[in-house]
Amino acid sequence: MRADTLSLDERVHVLDSQTNVWTVIDQIANTGMQEEAFYVCDIGNIVHKHKIWTSAMPRVKPFYAVKCNDSLTVLEVLAALGTGFDCASKAEINKVLSLGVQSNRIIFANPAKPNSHIKHAVATGVDLMTFDNETELYKVKDLYPDARMVIRIRQDATVSQCPLGMKFGCNAITEAPQLLKLARELGINVVGVSFHVGSGCKDPPVFRKAIAAARSVFDYAKTLDFNFNLLDIGGGFPGDFGTSIDRIAEIVNAALDDYFPDPSVDVIAEPGRYYVSSAYTLACNIHSIRTVNNKNGDKHYMYYINDGVYGSFNCILYDHQKVVAQPLKEYPDSDLKSSSVWGPTCDALDEVLPNVLLPELHLGDWLIFENMGAYTLPVASPFNGFPIPKVHIVANENVWLLLKDLLPLTEGHFIIGSRSPERLAMEITDGEPWSLPTMPITIPVRGKDGKIEEHVLEFVEMCQ
Ligand SMILES: *Cc1c(COP(=O)(O)O)cnc(C)c1O
């Protein structure tokens, strides 16, 4: 069981009803012992997303796209909830299998696979794979003749955060027929159609076009005596707070009724961003401030924080993410000032927000960024010696009750009971295993008689 080897900061901290992500951030940030940037991940948010998904698109089984956030806890929660997984490489396949997930819950959804990775799919029994070109079919004939192949077609959203069509997907009309004929000649078992309209899709009706195009490929395949039974509608679903999949779901459900009324066709999707974006909130500390005069002589505030575009904010460069900074403290009386926010490295490219209105902030203040769970941590690097933020994982009691006995999760994954904020901070401050502080830590407490007393915090809880 992984639970036996979990370190303290890999476990899920169960919150009481008075506590939420923001109060946890506040507690950790205000210990005075936390300097590094850190995340709080609320796995309840992932559970909530799953509930919405299953009620919005009951026919569409989600296969979570591992590349979006490959944290073991995320994968374990989704495995416990019963999703499948979209893996793109040998290592992603291994990670998912290591949780005890069966190989039939994985789609190897990379249309251009290195040979050794195909061989690995053979060895591990992951037989569902995508393709969009001839050479892949020849490779599969040699290396994995029993694979069940899915042809990926291209249908791009008019607007998306990250289009994928220039790299993957064949034309459903001009290319798919030739590929299917070749597959037939090579004796390859093609079982269905996939597409990806683009990540962060801002064009819901594209799903109808793509599903219609998939129908035409199904129909052509029938003329070659293929018996397709799988439709994979890919990713592209939004996941930030305040977004909704309702409109896409409505379009997908109607298109499935119109084009795929036969319930024997299995429909899957490969959502990444949808499941994890809003589950992760990042807290960054302001460690330096410069004030400069801008062109019209007004004061401009430059804030330097301890995570930047080489770390979590790589999502600004690679994922075209718009990030929003919210001060942790409230400044009710402060007017908003012309400001910019910069990462910690010595590269001028390392700019988080070029132009933003913020109250006047001070050294040691914290800036909070919500919606930081998708395409952030797996891409981050410790460039220039600035560490990748650690993650403090939380869940409320209902989520704990729901998940604690759902394998691969176990009771051992959770830590229950209130804990001192100092203890929280120490877990995520450095890579060393947690140890008792050498000096007692005191906080001022007002006694019953109104006098301030020094109260020594206890570190009694030993979790191993
Ligand atoms: C990245 C990717 C996904 C996930 O896309 P989202 O937009 O994050 O949902 C799904 N399928 C494939 C093949 C991908 O490459």
PDB file of C-alpha atoms in Angstrom, residues 87-351:
ATOM      1  CA  CYS A  87      -1.660   8.412 -21.085  1.00  0.00           C
ATOM      2  CA  ALA A  88       0.802   9.680 -23.684  1.00  0.00           C
ATOM      3  CA  SER A  89       3.980   7.824 -22.710  1.00  0.00           C
ATOM      4  CA  LYS A  90       5.496   4.801 -21.036  1.00  0.00           C
ATOM      5  CA  ALA A  91       6.061   6.707 -17.786  1.00  0.00           C
ATOM      6  CA  GLU A  92       2.478   7.951 -17.618  1.00  0.00           C
ATOM      7  CA  ILE A  93       1.228   4.401 -18.209  1.00  0.00           C
ATOM      8  CA  ASN A  94       3.457   3.134 -15.396  1.00  0.00           C
ATOM      9  CA  LYS A  95       2.287   5.824 -13.036  1.00  0.00           C
ATOM     10  CA  VAL A  96      -1.364   4.937 -13.557  1.00  0.00           C
ATOM     11  CA  LEU A  97      -0.766   1.171 -13.412  1.00  0.00           C
ATOM     12  CA  SER A  98       1.210   1.604 -10.182  1.00  0.00           C
ATOM     13  CA  LEU A  99      -2.043   2.660  -8.511  1.00  0.00           C
ATOM     14  CA  GLY A 100      -3.573  -0.723  -9.275  1.00  0.00           C
ATOM     15  CA  VAL A 101      -5.650   0.595 -12.175  1.00  0.00           C
ATOM     16  CA  GLN A 102      -6.341  -2.108 -14.781  1.00  0.00           C
ATOM     17  CA  SER A 103      -4.857  -1.623 -18.231  1.00  0.00           C
ATOM     18  CA  ASN A 104      -8.331  -1.595 -19.811  1.00  0.00           C
ATOM     19  CA  ARG A 105      -8.953   1.737 -18.082  1.00  0.00           C
ATOM     20  CA  ILE A 106      -6.144   3.381 -20.076  1.00  0.00           C
ATOM     21  CA  ILE A 107      -6.098   4.843 -23.577  1.00  0.00           C
ATOM     22  CA  PHE A 108      -2.641   5.455 -25.019  1.00  0.00           C
ATOM     23  CA  ALA A 109      -3.784   8.632 -26.764  1.00  0.00           C
ATOM     24  CA  ASN A 110      -0.609   9.801 -28.449  1.00  0.00           C
ATOM     25  CA  PRO A 111      -0.900   9.420 -32.233  1.00  0.00           C
ATOM     26  CA  ALA A 112       2.917   9.502 -32.623  1.00  0.00           C
ATOM     27  CA  LYS A 113       4.499   6.966 -30.290  1.00  0.00           C
ATOM     28  CA  PRO A 114       8.165   5.948 -29.976  1.00  0.00           C
ATOM     29  CA  ASN A 115       8.668   2.218 -30.643  1.00  0.00           C
ATOM     30  CA  SER A 116       9.807   1.409 -27.121  1.00  0.00           C
ATOM     31  CA  HIS A 117       6.626   2.957 -25.765  1.00  0.00           C
ATOM     32  CA  ILE A 118       4.498   0.805 -28.059  1.00  0.00           C
ATOM     33  CA  LYS A 119       6.416  -2.245 -26.836  1.00  0.00           C
ATOM     34  CA  HIS A 120       5.712  -1.125 -23.311  1.00  0.00           C
ATOM     35  CA  ALA A 121       2.011  -0.939 -24.115  1.00  0.00           C
ATOM     36  CA  VAL A 122       2.232  -4.551 -25.318  1.00  0.00           C
ATOM     37  CA  ALA A 123       4.010  -5.620 -22.137  1.00  0.00           C
ATOM     38  CA  THR A 124       1.456  -3.947 -19.899  1.00  0.00           C
ATOM     39  CA  GLY A 125      -1.640  -4.867 -21.914  1.00  0.00           C
ATOM     40  CA  VAL A 126      -2.671  -1.304 -22.780  1.00  0.00           C
ATOM     41  CA  ASP A 127      -4.210  -2.155 -26.135  1.00  0.00           C
ATOM     42  CA  LEU A 128      -6.269   0.948 -26.949  1.00  0.00           C
ATOM     43  CA  MET A 129      -4.152   3.467 -28.897  1.00  0.00           C
ATOM     44  CA  THR A 130      -4.687   6.379 -31.283  1.00  0.00           C
ATOM     45  CA  PHE A 131      -3.132   7.084 -34.695  1.00  0.00           C
ATOM     46  CA  ASP A 132      -3.434   9.691 -37.444  1.00  0.00           C
ATOM     47  CA  ASN A 133      -0.778   8.631 -39.969  1.00  0.00           C
ATOM     48  CA  GLU A 134       0.451   5.719 -42.083  1.00  0.00           C
ATOM     49  CA  THR A 135       3.799   5.152 -40.412  1.00  0.00           C
ATOM     50  CA  GLU A 136       2.093   4.583 -37.091  1.00  0.00           C
ATOM     51  CA  LEU A 137       0.013   1.827 -38.692  1.00  0.00           C
ATOM     52  CA  TYR A 138       3.155   0.072 -40.012  1.00  0.00           C
ATOM     53  CA  LYS A 139       4.773   0.335 -36.566  1.00  0.00           C
ATOM     54  CA  VAL A 140       1.681  -1.074 -34.895  1.00  0.00           C
ATOM     55  CA  LYS A 141       1.487  -3.939 -37.396  1.00  0.00           C
ATOM     56  CA  ASP A 142       5.052  -4.932 -36.459  1.00  0.00           C
ATOM     57  CA  LEU A 143       4.941  -4.266 -32.750  1.00  0.00           C
ATOM     58  CA  TYR A 144       1.344  -4.635 -31.593  1.00  0.00           C
ATOM     59  CA  PRO A 145      -0.800  -6.398 -34.212  1.00  0.00           C
ATOM     60  CA  ASP A 146      -3.550  -7.068 -31.637  1.00  0.00           C
ATOM     61  CA  ALA A 147      -3.961  -3.432 -30.622  1.00  0.00           C
ATOM     62  CA  ARG A 148      -7.350  -1.776 -30.862  1.00  0.00           C
ATOM     63  CA  MET A 149      -6.674   1.414 -32.802  1.00  0.00           C
ATOM     64  CA  VAL A 150      -8.606   4.679 -32.750  1.00  0.00           C
ATOM     65  CA  ILE A 151      -8.264   7.066 -35.682  1.00  0.00           C
ATOM     66  CA  ARG A 152      -7.807  10.706 -34.626  1.00  0.00           C
ATOM     67  CA  ILE A 153      -9.442  13.249 -36.864  1.00  0.00           C
ATOM     68  CA  ARG A 154      -8.963  17.011 -36.834  1.00  0.00           C
ATOM     69  CA  GLN A 155     -11.715  19.481 -36.010  1.00  0.00           C
ATOM     70  CA  ASP A 156     -10.389  22.717 -34.529  1.00  0.00           C
ATOM     71  CA  ALA A 157     -12.360  25.108 -32.364  1.00  0.00           C
ATOM     72  CA  THR A 158     -12.384  28.595 -33.876  1.00  0.00           C
ATOM     73  CA  VAL A 159     -11.010  29.871 -30.558  1.00  0.00           C
ATOM     74  CA  SER A 160      -9.115  27.873 -27.943  1.00  0.00           C
ATOM     75  CA  GLN A 161      -6.394  28.506 -25.389  1.00  0.00           C
ATOM     76  CA  CYS A 162      -4.083  25.925 -26.970  1.00  0.00           C
ATOM     77  CA  PRO A 163      -4.989  24.641 -30.445  1.00  0.00           C
ATOM     78  CA  LEU A 164      -3.633  21.144 -31.186  1.00  0.00           C
ATOM     79  CA  GLY A 165      -4.817  20.624 -34.769  1.00  0.00           C
ATOM     80  CA  MET A 166      -1.592  21.705 -36.463  1.00  0.00           C
ATOM     81  CA  LYS A 167       0.167  18.795 -34.787  1.00  0.00           C
ATOM     82  CA  PHE A 168      -2.403  15.985 -34.616  1.00  0.00           C
ATOM     83  CA  GLY A 169      -5.506  14.722 -36.372  1.00  0.00           C
ATOM     84  CA  CYS A 170      -6.096  13.653 -39.967  1.00  0.00           C
ATOM     85  CA  ASN A 171      -8.733  15.156 -42.222  1.00  0.00           C
ATOM     86  CA  ALA A 172     -11.934  13.126 -41.860  1.00  0.00           C
ATOM     87  CA  ILE A 173     -12.773  13.378 -45.568  1.00  0.00           C
ATOM     88  CA  THR A 174      -9.505  13.588 -47.487  1.00  0.00           C
ATOM     89  CA  GLU A 175      -7.209  11.445 -45.304  1.00  0.00           C
ATOM     90  CA  ALA A 176      -9.191   9.121 -43.023  1.00  0.00           C
ATOM     91  CA  PRO A 177     -10.485   6.862 -45.863  1.00  0.00           C
ATOM     92  CA  GLN A 178      -6.943   6.104 -47.131  1.00  0.00           C
ATOM     93  CA  LEU A 179      -5.719   5.399 -43.615  1.00  0.00           C
ATOM     94  CA  LEU A 180      -8.609   3.037 -42.975  1.00  0.00           C
ATOM     95  CA  LYS A 181      -7.988   1.215 -46.277  1.00  0.00           C
ATOM     96  CA  LEU A 182      -4.344   0.759 -45.325  1.00  0.00           C
ATOM     97  CA  ALA A 183      -5.350  -0.479 -41.855  1.00  0.00           C
ATOM     98  CA  ARG A 184      -7.671  -2.971 -43.521  1.00  0.00           C
ATOM     99  CA  GLU A 185      -4.837  -4.202 -45.820  1.00  0.00           C
ATOM    100  CA  LEU A 186      -2.479  -4.537 -42.859  1.00  0.00           C
ATOM    101  CA  GLY A 187      -5.110  -6.412 -40.858  1.00  0.00           C
ATOM    102  CA  ILE A 188      -5.156  -3.819 -38.105  1.00  0.00           C
ATOM    103  CA  ASN A 189      -8.188  -3.665 -35.846  1.00  0.00           C
ATOM    104  CA  VAL A 190      -9.507  -0.093 -35.892  1.00  0.00           C
ATOM    105  CA  VAL A 191     -12.342   0.323 -33.390  1.00  0.00           C
ATOM    106  CA  GLY A 192     -13.300   3.965 -33.372  1.00  0.00           C
ATOM    107  CA  VAL A 193     -12.672   7.684 -33.841  1.00  0.00           C
ATOM    108  CA  SER A 194     -11.168  10.363 -31.608  1.00  0.00           C
ATOM    109  CA  PHE A 195     -10.628  14.107 -31.860  1.00  0.00           C
ATOM    110  CA  HIS A 196      -9.460  16.995 -29.709  1.00  0.00           C
ATOM    111  CA  VAL A 197     -10.994  20.368 -30.561  1.00  0.00           C
ATOM    112  CA  GLY A 198      -8.238  22.302 -28.726  1.00  0.00           C
ATOM    113  CA  SER A 199      -7.481  22.800 -25.057  1.00  0.00           C
ATOM    114  CA  GLY A 200      -9.499  25.504 -23.339  1.00  0.00           C
ATOM    115  CA  CYS A 201     -12.138  25.438 -26.100  1.00  0.00           C
ATOM    116  CA  LYS A 202     -14.121  28.684 -26.418  1.00  0.00           C
ATOM    117  CA  ASP A 203     -16.316  27.379 -29.231  1.00  0.00           C
ATOM    118  CA  PRO A 204     -18.834  24.826 -27.860  1.00  0.00           C
ATOM    119  CA  PRO A 205     -20.610  24.202 -31.229  1.00  0.00           C
ATOM    120  CA  VAL A 206     -17.360  22.726 -32.618  1.00  0.00           C
ATOM    121  CA  PHE A 207     -18.215  19.553 -30.673  1.00  0.00           C
ATOM    122  CA  ARG A 208     -21.248  19.021 -32.899  1.00  0.00           C
ATOM    123  CA  LYS A 209     -19.177  19.455 -36.056  1.00  0.00           C
ATOM    124  CA  ALA A 210     -16.558  17.042 -34.744  1.00  0.00           C
ATOM    125  CA  ILE A 211     -19.146  14.429 -33.734  1.00  0.00           C
ATOM    126  CA  ALA A 212     -20.771  14.724 -37.179  1.00  0.00           C
ATOM    127  CA  ALA A 213     -17.365  14.256 -38.834  1.00  0.00           C
ATOM    128  CA  ALA A 214     -16.746  11.213 -36.640  1.00  0.00           C
ATOM    129  CA  ARG A 215     -20.084   9.800 -37.850  1.00  0.00           C
ATOM    130  CA  SER A 216     -18.954  10.048 -41.447  1.00  0.00           C
ATOM    131  CA  VAL A 217     -15.770   8.141 -40.586  1.00  0.00           C
ATOM    132  CA  PHE A 218     -17.831   5.468 -38.797  1.00  0.00           C
ATOM    133  CA  ASP A 219     -19.987   5.128 -41.900  1.00  0.00           C
ATOM    134  CA  TYR A 220     -17.012   4.856 -44.233  1.00  0.00           C
ATOM    135  CA  ALA A 221     -15.394   2.278 -41.943  1.00  0.00           C
ATOM    136  CA  LYS A 222     -18.551   0.176 -42.161  1.00  0.00           C
ATOM    137  CA  THR A 223     -18.045  -0.089 -45.942  1.00  0.00           C
ATOM    138  CA  LEU A 224     -14.646  -1.667 -45.219  1.00  0.00           C
ATOM    139  CA  ASP A 225     -16.274  -4.110 -42.788  1.00  0.00           C
ATOM    140  CA  PHE A 226     -14.882  -2.448 -39.701  1.00  0.00           C
ATOM    141  CA  ASN A 227     -17.283  -2.532 -36.806  1.00  0.00           C
ATOM    142  CA  PHE A 228     -16.541   0.680 -34.874  1.00  0.00           C
ATOM    143  CA  ASN A 229     -17.796   0.890 -31.302  1.00  0.00           C
ATOM    144  CA  LEU A 230     -15.797   3.708 -29.698  1.00  0.00           C
ATOM    145  CA  LEU A 231     -16.147   7.473 -29.978  1.00  0.00           C
ATOM    146  CA  ASP A 232     -13.595   9.575 -28.069  1.00  0.00           C
ATOM    147  CA  ILE A 233     -14.515  13.267 -27.871  1.00  0.00           C
ATOM    148  CA  GLY A 234     -11.146  14.327 -26.416  1.00  0.00           C
ATOM    149  CA  GLY A 235     -10.519  17.281 -24.095  1.00  0.00           C
ATOM    150  CA  GLY A 236     -11.058  21.013 -24.257  1.00  0.00           C
ATOM    151  CA  PHE A 237     -13.460  21.441 -21.332  1.00  0.00           C
ATOM    152  CA  PRO A 238     -12.986  24.523 -19.102  1.00  0.00           C
ATOM    153  CA  GLY A 239     -12.165  24.045 -15.405  1.00  0.00           C
ATOM    154  CA  ASP A 240     -11.673  27.429 -13.727  1.00  0.00           C
ATOM    155  CA  PHE A 241     -13.968  28.733 -11.004  1.00  0.00           C
ATOM    156  CA  GLY A 242     -16.915  30.455 -12.644  1.00  0.00           C
ATOM    157  CA  THR A 243     -16.785  28.393 -15.855  1.00  0.00           C
ATOM    158  CA  SER A 244     -19.269  25.688 -16.715  1.00  0.00           C
ATOM    159  CA  ILE A 245     -19.478  22.688 -19.031  1.00  0.00           C
ATOM    160  CA  ASP A 246     -23.258  23.031 -19.349  1.00  0.00           C
ATOM    161  CA  ARG A 247     -23.245  24.505 -22.834  1.00  0.00           C
ATOM    162  CA  ILE A 248     -20.747  21.970 -24.204  1.00  0.00           C
ATOM    163  CA  ALA A 249     -22.680  19.149 -22.495  1.00  0.00           C
ATOM    164  CA  GLU A 250     -25.935  20.263 -24.071  1.00  0.00           C
ATOM    165  CA  ILE A 251     -24.331  20.305 -27.520  1.00  0.00           C
ATOM    166  CA  VAL A 252     -22.530  16.987 -27.018  1.00  0.00           C
ATOM    167  CA  ASN A 253     -25.631  15.213 -25.696  1.00  0.00           C
ATOM    168  CA  ALA A 254     -27.791  16.469 -28.569  1.00  0.00           C
ATOM    169  CA  ALA A 255     -25.146  15.538 -31.154  1.00  0.00           C
ATOM    170  CA  LEU A 256     -24.769  12.046 -29.657  1.00  0.00           C
ATOM    171  CA  ASP A 257     -28.543  11.562 -29.823  1.00  0.00           C
ATOM    172  CA  ASP A 258     -28.576  12.692 -33.445  1.00  0.00           C
ATOM    173  CA  TYR A 259     -25.458  10.968 -34.779  1.00  0.00           C
ATOM    174  CA  PHE A 260     -24.830   8.095 -32.355  1.00  0.00           C
ATOM    175  CA  PRO A 261     -28.219   6.951 -31.063  1.00  0.00           C
ATOM    176  CA  ASP A 262     -26.988   3.341 -30.871  1.00  0.00           C
ATOM    177  CA  PRO A 263     -26.118   2.783 -27.192  1.00  0.00           C
ATOM    178  CA  SER A 264     -23.675   0.034 -28.102  1.00  0.00           C
ATOM    179  CA  VAL A 265     -21.202   2.735 -29.199  1.00  0.00           C
ATOM    180  CA  ASP A 266     -19.091   3.562 -26.134  1.00  0.00           C
ATOM    181  CA  VAL A 267     -18.397   7.269 -25.744  1.00  0.00           C
ATOM    182  CA  ILE A 268     -15.386   8.495 -23.813  1.00  0.00           C
ATOM    183  CA  ALA A 269     -13.645  11.865 -23.348  1.00  0.00           C
ATOM    184  CA  GLU A 270     -10.168  12.906 -22.241  1.00  0.00           C
ATOM    185  CA  PRO A 271     -10.684  15.897 -19.941  1.00  0.00           C
ATOM    186  CA  GLY A 272      -7.538  17.306 -18.309  1.00  0.00           C
ATOM    187  CA  ARG A 273      -7.958  20.962 -17.342  1.00  0.00           C
ATOM    188  CA  TYR A 274     -11.604  20.427 -16.360  1.00  0.00           C
ATOM    189  CA  TYR A 275     -10.774  18.167 -13.428  1.00  0.00           C
ATOM    190  CA  VAL A 276      -7.833  19.946 -11.838  1.00  0.00           C
ATOM    191  CA  SER A 277      -7.696  23.643 -12.650  1.00  0.00           C
ATOM    192  CA  SER A 278      -9.730  25.012  -9.745  1.00  0.00           C
ATOM    193  CA  ALA A 279      -8.559  22.374  -7.258  1.00  0.00           C
ATOM    194  CA  TYR A 280      -5.196  24.109  -6.833  1.00  0.00           C
ATOM    195  CA  THR A 281      -4.669  27.529  -5.259  1.00  0.00           C
ATOM    196  CA  LEU A 282      -1.162  29.014  -5.168  1.00  0.00           C
ATOM    197  CA  ALA A 283       0.145  31.386  -2.491  1.00  0.00           C
ATOM    198  CA  CYS A 284       3.220  33.496  -3.299  1.00  0.00           C
ATOM    199  CA  ASN A 285       5.183  35.768  -1.011  1.00  0.00           C
ATOM    200  CA  ILE A 286       6.369  39.260  -1.904  1.00  0.00           C
ATOM    201  CA  HIS A 287      10.089  39.346  -1.146  1.00  0.00           C
ATOM    202  CA  SER A 288      11.105  42.558  -2.913  1.00  0.00           C
ATOM    203  CA  ILE A 289       9.437  45.758  -4.074  1.00  0.00           C
ATOM    204  CA  ARG A 290      10.629  48.508  -6.410  1.00  0.00           C
ATOM    205  CA  THR A 291       8.783  51.710  -7.104  1.00  0.00           C
ATOM    206  CA  VAL A 292       9.411  53.492 -10.385  1.00  0.00           C
ATOM    207  CA  ASN A 293       7.794  56.387 -12.175  1.00  0.00           C
ATOM    208  CA  ASN A 294       5.938  55.483 -15.323  1.00  0.00           C
ATOM    209  CA  LYS A 295       5.789  57.639 -18.461  1.00  0.00           C
ATOM    210  CA  ASN A 296       3.259  60.114 -17.139  1.00  0.00           C
ATOM    211  CA  GLY A 297       5.182  60.508 -13.896  1.00  0.00           C
ATOM    212  CA  ASP A 298       2.873  58.325 -11.785  1.00  0.00           C
ATOM    213  CA  LYS A 299       4.256  55.902  -9.269  1.00  0.00           C
ATOM    214  CA  HIS A 300       4.295  52.283 -10.424  1.00  0.00           C
ATOM    215  CA  TYR A 301       4.817  49.409  -7.964  1.00  0.00           C
ATOM    216  CA  MET A 302       6.889  46.375  -8.988  1.00  0.00           C
ATOM    217  CA  TYR A 303       6.340  43.340  -6.764  1.00  0.00           C
ATOM    218  CA  TYR A 304       8.779  40.406  -6.858  1.00  0.00           C
ATOM    219  CA  ILE A 305       7.261  37.109  -5.751  1.00  0.00           C
ATOM    220  CA  ASN A 306       8.829  33.696  -5.140  1.00  0.00           C
ATOM    221  CA  ASP A 307       7.278  31.797  -8.050  1.00  0.00           C
ATOM    222  CA  GLY A 308       7.443  32.822 -11.687  1.00  0.00           C
ATOM    223  CA  VAL A 309       7.244  31.781 -15.331  1.00  0.00           C
ATOM    224  CA  TYR A 310       9.977  29.158 -14.886  1.00  0.00           C
ATOM    225  CA  GLY A 311       7.920  27.637 -12.064  1.00  0.00           C
ATOM    226  CA  SER A 312       4.142  27.469 -11.783  1.00  0.00           C
ATOM    227  CA  PHE A 313       3.557  30.462 -14.029  1.00  0.00           C
ATOM    228  CA  ASN A 314       4.992  28.629 -17.026  1.00  0.00           C
ATOM    229  CA  CYS A 315       1.272  28.314 -17.762  1.00  0.00           C
ATOM    230  CA  ILE A 316       1.351  31.957 -18.892  1.00  0.00           C
ATOM    231  CA  LEU A 317       3.879  31.144 -21.631  1.00  0.00           C
ATOM    232  CA  TYR A 318       2.916  27.586 -22.583  1.00  0.00           C
ATOM    233  CA  ASP A 319      -0.767  27.405 -21.752  1.00  0.00           C
ATOM    234  CA  HIS A 320      -1.697  31.035 -22.481  1.00  0.00           C
ATOM    235  CA  GLN A 321      -3.328  31.147 -19.077  1.00  0.00           C
ATOM    236  CA  LYS A 322      -4.635  34.450 -17.710  1.00  0.00           C
ATOM    237  CA  VAL A 323      -3.721  34.534 -14.033  1.00  0.00           C
ATOM    238  CA  VAL A 324      -5.393  36.709 -11.401  1.00  0.00           C
ATOM    239  CA  ALA A 325      -3.593  37.945  -8.267  1.00  0.00           C
ATOM    240  CA  GLN A 326      -5.631  38.446  -5.101  1.00  0.00           C
ATOM    241  CA  PRO A 327      -3.957  39.831  -1.968  1.00  0.00           C
ATOM    242  CA  LEU A 328      -4.431  37.499   0.995  1.00  0.00           C
ATOM    243  CA  LYS A 329      -4.936  40.434   3.371  1.00  0.00           C
ATOM    244  CA  GLU A 330      -7.765  42.843   2.894  1.00  0.00           C
ATOM    245  CA  TYR A 331      -6.933  46.503   2.340  1.00  0.00           C
ATOM    246  CA  PRO A 332     -10.326  48.171   2.736  1.00  0.00           C
ATOM    247  CA  ASP A 333      -9.036  51.740   2.696  1.00  0.00           C
ATOM    248  CA  SER A 334      -6.311  51.536   0.102  1.00  0.00           C
ATOM    249  CA  ASP A 335      -6.832  52.856  -3.432  1.00  0.00           C
ATOM    250  CA  LEU A 336      -5.621  50.697  -6.261  1.00  0.00           C
ATOM    251  CA  LYS A 337      -2.174  51.474  -7.660  1.00  0.00           C
ATOM    252  CA  SER A 338      -0.601  50.785 -11.016  1.00  0.00           C
ATOM    253  CA  SER A 339       1.453  47.643 -10.382  1.00  0.00           C
ATOM    254  CA  SER A 340       3.295  44.735 -11.959  1.00  0.00           C
ATOM    255  CA  VAL A 341       4.187  41.303 -10.557  1.00  0.00           C
ATOM    256  CA  TRP A 342       7.491  39.576 -11.330  1.00  0.00           C
ATOM    257  CA  GLY A 343       8.935  36.123 -10.717  1.00  0.00           C
ATOM    258  CA  PRO A 344      12.078  35.525  -8.661  1.00  0.00           C
ATOM    259  CA  THR A 345      14.634  34.628 -11.355  1.00  0.00           C
ATOM    260  CA  CYS A 346      17.110  37.035 -12.944  1.00  0.00           C
ATOM    261  CA  ASP A 347      15.439  36.810 -16.341  1.00  0.00           C
ATOM    262  CA  ALA A 348      13.359  39.789 -17.469  1.00  0.00           C
ATOM    263  CA  LEU A 349      11.032  37.368 -19.247  1.00  0.00           C
ATOM    264  CA  ASP A 350      10.027  36.224 -15.772  1.00  0.00           C
ATOM    265  CA  GLU A 351       7.020  38.510 -15.515  1.00  0.00           C
TER     266      GLU A 351
END
